[in-house]
CSV table of C-alpha atoms in Angstrom, one decimal:
chain,number,residue,atom,x,y,z
A,10,GLY,CA,1.5,12.0,15.9
A,11,GLN,CA,4.1,12.5,13.3
A,12,GLN,CA,3.5,12.8,9.6
A,13,LEU,CA,5.6,12.2,6.8
A,14,ASN,CA,5.9,14.6,4.0
A,15,GLN,CA,5.5,13.8,0.3
A,16,SER,CA,6.0,15.4,-2.7
A,17,PRO,CA,5.1,16.4,-5.3
A,18,GLN,CA,2.0,16.4,-3.7
A,19,SER,CA,0.1,15.8,-7.3
A,20,MET,CA,1.4,14.8,-11.0
A,21,PHE,CA,-0.1,14.6,-14.0
A,22,ILE,CA,1.9,13.0,-16.7
A,23,GLN,CA,1.4,11.3,-20.1
A,24,GLU,CA,1.2,7.6,-20.1
A,25,GLY,CA,4.6,6.2,-21.1
A,26,GLU,CA,6.5,8.3,-18.7
A,27,ASP,CA,8.4,7.8,-15.7
A,28,VAL,CA,7.5,9.0,-12.4
A,29,SER,CA,9.2,9.5,-9.5
A,30,MET,CA,7.9,10.6,-6.1
A,31,ASN,CA,9.5,10.9,-2.5
A,32,CYS,CA,8.9,10.8,1.1
A,33,THR,CA,10.9,13.2,3.9
A,34,SER,CA,10.5,13.0,7.7
A,35,SER,CA,12.5,14.9,10.7
A,36,SER,CA,12.6,11.2,12.5
A,37,ILE,CA,14.4,8.3,11.9
A,38,PHE,CA,12.6,5.3,10.8
A,39,ASN,CA,13.3,1.5,10.9
A,40,THR,CA,10.8,0.5,7.8
A,41,TRP,CA,9.7,2.1,5.3
A,42,LEU,CA,6.4,1.1,3.2
A,43,TRP,CA,4.9,2.3,-0.2
A,44,TYR,CA,1.1,1.9,-0.8
A,45,LYS,CA,-1.3,2.7,-3.5
A,46,GLN,CA,-5.0,3.5,-3.0
A,47,ASP,CA,-7.6,3.9,-5.5
A,48,PRO,CA,-10.7,5.9,-4.7
A,49,GLY,CA,-12.9,4.4,-2.1
A,50,GLU,CA,-10.7,1.1,-1.6
A,51,GLY,CA,-8.3,0.4,1.4
A,52,PRO,CA,-4.6,1.0,0.4
A,53,VAL,CA,-2.6,-1.9,-1.1
A,54,LEU,CA,1.0,-2.6,0.0
A,55,LEU,CA,3.5,-2.2,-2.7
A,56,ILE,CA,7.1,-2.2,-1.5
A,57,ALA,CA,8.3,-2.9,1.8
A,58,LEU,CA,11.6,-1.7,2.9
A,59,TYR,CA,13.9,-2.8,6.0
A,60,LYS,CA,17.7,-1.4,5.5
A,61,ALA,CA,19.0,1.9,5.0
A,62,GLY,CA,20.4,2.4,1.4
A,63,GLU,CA,18.0,-0.8,0.4
A,64,LEU,CA,17.0,-0.6,-3.4
A,65,THR,CA,14.1,-2.8,-4.0
A,66,SER,CA,11.7,-3.5,-7.2
A,67,ASN,CA,8.2,-5.0,-8.0
A,68,GLY,CA,7.6,-4.7,-11.5
A,69,ARG,CA,7.6,-1.2,-12.9
A,70,LEU,CA,8.0,0.2,-9.5
A,71,THR,CA,11.4,0.8,-7.5
A,72,ALA,CA,11.6,2.4,-4.4
A,73,GLN,CA,14.7,2.9,-2.2
A,74,PHE,CA,15.4,3.4,1.7
A,75,GLY,CA,17.3,6.4,2.3
A,76,ILE,CA,20.9,6.3,3.8
A,77,THR,CA,19.8,8.7,6.3
A,78,ARG,CA,16.5,6.7,7.2
A,79,LYS,CA,15.0,9.8,7.3
A,80,ASP,CA,13.6,9.6,3.5
A,81,SER,CA,12.7,7.3,1.0
A,82,PHE,CA,11.6,7.4,-3.0
A,83,LEU,CA,9.4,5.8,-5.3
A,84,ASN,CA,9.8,5.5,-8.7
A,85,ILE,CA,7.4,4.1,-11.7
A,86,SER,CA,8.7,3.6,-15.0
A,87,ALA,CA,6.7,3.3,-18.2
A,88,SER,CA,3.4,5.0,-16.4
A,89,ILE,CA,0.5,3.2,-17.4
A,90,PRO,CA,-3.6,4.1,-17.0
A,91,SER,CA,-3.9,1.6,-14.4
A,92,ASP,CA,-1.2,3.3,-12.1
A,93,VAL,CA,-3.7,6.3,-11.5
A,94,GLY,CA,-4.3,6.8,-8.0
A,95,ILE,CA,-2.8,8.4,-4.7
A,96,TYR,CA,0.5,6.9,-3.4
A,97,PHE,CA,1.3,6.8,0.3
A,98,CYS,CA,4.7,6.4,2.0
A,99,ALA,CA,4.9,5.2,5.5
A,100,GLY,CA,7.5,4.7,8.4
A,101,GLN,CA,7.5,2.2,10.7
A,102,LEU,CA,9.5,3.7,14.3
A,103,THR,CA,8.7,0.9,16.8
A,104,GLY,CA,6.7,-2.2,16.4
A,105,ASN,CA,3.2,-0.6,16.3
A,106,GLN,CA,4.1,3.0,15.4
A,107,PHE,CA,3.3,3.5,11.5
A,108,TYR,CA,3.2,7.2,10.4
A,109,PHE,CA,1.8,7.9,6.9
A,110,GLY,CA,2.9,10.5,4.7
A,111,THR,CA,0.3,13.2,3.0
A,112,GLY,CA,0.2,11.1,-0.2
A,113,THR,CA,1.2,11.8,-4.0
A,114,SER,CA,-2.0,12.1,-6.5
A,115,LEU,CA,-1.1,10.5,-9.9
A,116,THR,CA,-2.9,11.1,-13.0
A,117,VAL,CA,-2.0,9.3,-16.2
A,118,ILE,CA,-3.1,11.3,-19.2
A,119,PRO,CA,-3.2,8.0,-22.1
B,10,GLY,CA,-2.6,-14.2,0.8
B,11,ALA,CA,-3.1,-11.4,3.4
B,12,VAL,CA,-6.6,-10.3,2.9
B,13,VAL,CA,-8.3,-8.1,5.2
B,14,SER,CA,-12.2,-7.7,4.9
B,15,GLN,CA,-14.4,-5.4,6.6
B,16,HIS,CA,-17.9,-5.3,6.8
B,17,PRO,CA,-20.0,-3.4,6.2
B,18,SER,CA,-18.6,-1.5,3.0
B,19,TRP,CA,-20.8,1.4,3.7
B,20,VAL,CA,-23.4,2.2,6.1
B,21,ILE,CA,-26.2,5.3,6.7
B,22,CYS,CA,-27.1,5.7,10.4
B,23,LYS,CA,-29.1,8.1,11.8
B,24,SER,CA,-27.9,10.6,14.6
B,25,GLY,CA,-27.7,9.5,18.0
B,26,THR,CA,-27.2,5.5,17.1
B,27,SER,CA,-24.5,3.4,17.1
B,28,VAL,CA,-22.7,1.5,14.3
B,29,LYS,CA,-20.5,-1.8,14.2
B,30,ILE,CA,-17.7,-2.2,11.7
B,31,GLU,CA,-15.9,-5.5,11.7
B,32,CYS,CA,-12.2,-6.1,10.4
B,33,ARG,CA,-11.3,-9.6,9.5
B,34,SER,CA,-7.9,-10.9,8.7
B,35,LEU,CA,-8.9,-13.7,6.3
B,36,ASP,CA,-5.9,-15.8,5.7
B,37,PHE,CA,-3.7,-14.9,8.2
B,38,GLN,CA,-3.6,-14.1,12.2
B,39,ALA,CA,-3.3,-10.7,13.6
B,40,THR,CA,-2.3,-10.3,17.1
B,41,THR,CA,-2.4,-6.2,16.4
B,42,MET,CA,-4.9,-4.5,14.3
B,43,PHE,CA,-5.4,-0.7,13.6
B,44,TRP,CA,-8.1,1.6,12.8
B,45,TYR,CA,-7.7,4.5,10.9
B,46,ARG,CA,-10.2,7.5,9.6
B,47,GLN,CA,-9.7,9.0,6.3
B,48,PHE,CA,-11.2,12.5,5.2
B,49,PRO,CA,-11.6,13.0,1.5
B,50,LYS,CA,-8.3,13.8,-0.5
B,51,GLN,CA,-6.2,13.5,3.1
B,52,SER,CA,-4.0,10.9,4.5
B,53,LEU,CA,-4.7,7.9,6.9
B,54,MET,CA,-5.1,9.3,10.6
B,55,LEU,CA,-4.4,6.5,12.9
B,56,MET,CA,-7.2,6.3,15.4
B,57,ALA,CA,-6.4,3.1,18.1
B,58,THR,CA,-4.1,0.5,18.1
B,59,SER,CA,-5.9,-3.0,18.8
B,60,ASN,CA,-4.4,-5.8,20.6
B,61,GLU,CA,-5.7,-9.4,20.7
B,62,GLY,CA,-7.1,-9.8,24.2
B,63,SER,CA,-6.2,-6.7,26.0
B,64,LYS,CA,-7.6,-2.7,25.8
B,65,ALA,CA,-7.1,-1.0,22.6
B,66,THR,CA,-4.6,2.0,22.9
B,67,TYR,CA,-6.0,5.2,21.6
B,68,GLU,CA,-4.2,8.0,19.9
B,69,GLN,CA,-4.7,11.3,21.5
B,70,GLY,CA,-7.9,13.0,21.0
B,71,VAL,CA,-9.5,10.2,20.2
B,72,GLU,CA,-12.5,9.7,22.2
B,73,LYS,CA,-12.5,5.8,23.7
B,74,ASP,CA,-16.0,5.7,25.1
B,75,LYS,CA,-17.1,6.8,21.7
B,76,PHE,CA,-15.0,5.0,19.5
B,77,LEU,CA,-15.6,1.5,21.4
B,78,ILE,CA,-12.6,-1.3,20.1
B,79,ASN,CA,-12.8,-5.0,20.6
B,80,HIS,CA,-10.6,-7.3,19.4
B,81,ALA,CA,-11.7,-10.6,20.5
B,82,SER,CA,-9.6,-13.0,18.5
B,83,LEU,CA,-6.6,-13.3,16.4
B,84,THR,CA,-8.8,-12.8,13.0
B,85,LEU,CA,-11.8,-10.1,14.3
B,86,SER,CA,-11.3,-6.7,15.8
B,87,THR,CA,-14.5,-4.6,15.8
B,88,LEU,CA,-15.1,-0.7,16.0
B,89,THR,CA,-18.4,0.9,16.9
B,90,VAL,CA,-19.1,4.4,16.4
B,91,THR,CA,-21.1,5.1,19.7
B,92,SER,CA,-24.3,8.0,19.7
B,93,ALA,CA,-23.1,8.8,15.9
B,94,HIS,CA,-23.3,12.2,14.6
B,95,PRO,CA,-22.8,14.1,11.6
B,96,GLU,CA,-19.3,14.7,12.0
B,97,ASP,CA,-18.4,11.1,12.7
B,98,SER,CA,-19.3,10.3,8.9
B,99,SER,CA,-15.9,9.4,7.3
B,100,PHE,CA,-14.1,6.6,5.7
B,101,TYR,CA,-12.6,4.2,8.5
B,102,ILE,CA,-10.3,1.9,7.3
B,103,CYS,CA,-8.7,-1.0,9.3
B,104,SER,CA,-5.5,-2.9,8.8
B,105,ALA,CA,-3.7,-6.1,10.3
B,106,ARG,CA,-0.2,-6.9,11.0
B,107,ASP,CA,0.1,-10.8,10.0
B,108,ILE,CA,1.4,-12.2,13.5
B,109,SER,CA,4.3,-15.0,11.7
B,110,GLY,CA,5.7,-12.1,9.4
B,111,PRO,CA,7.8,-8.7,9.6
B,112,TYR,CA,6.2,-5.0,9.8
B,113,GLU,CA,4.1,-4.6,7.1
B,114,GLN,CA,0.3,-3.7,7.4
B,115,TYR,CA,-2.5,-5.2,5.4
B,116,PHE,CA,-5.4,-3.1,4.6
B,117,GLY,CA,-9.3,-4.0,4.6
B,118,PRO,CA,-11.2,-2.3,1.7
B,119,GLY,CA,-12.8,0.4,4.1
B,120,THR,CA,-16.1,1.3,5.6
B,121,ARG,CA,-17.8,4.6,4.4
B,122,LEU,CA,-20.2,5.8,7.1
B,123,THR,CA,-22.8,8.6,6.8
B,124,VAL,CA,-24.8,9.6,9.6
B,125,THR,CA,-27.6,11.9,8.5
């Protein structure tokens, strides 16, 4: 299946810094979603985006659905230690067709 | 809301035996559930899409006779790994789409399978 390219692959930041990661695809998607996965657990939905250009926030997290519908970004402001984990983007093509990004591993240094 | 459970959370089995993993949507109904496989430090790989009351749709390269999927009700899907081999050892995660909602998938906590 299709795979979405996420960058950066990993990040090491100081607590309090802002974080930005993005996801790109060669295909157009109708929905973009961002998930966080802690080790040994399933992904947890953070933000869902449904329209091109949409900008949505969830606490310190902000995500945008790219105008071209081929990309999305996720920002985390004022990072804290519990933000550590792997962040995955996912694009939805049709009703049951979801494709996941390669993941961005985030480490927050206290 | 939107809680998905998996059972067992981890299982160790001997080569050649079969293992069943359950996926339940606890507070919503799901006509569609998905089964993923994840290797360490890698992304989720979709194995199959499970539809209530009908046959599952398998992704290319996934053996349907080895990974049996049953979606008998709107809240339960099962994945059975038949004649397991060590290379089947992995983290298996299910997700479910709320029948009343838009397109989000809600994930279970995963099942760690180790085949010895």
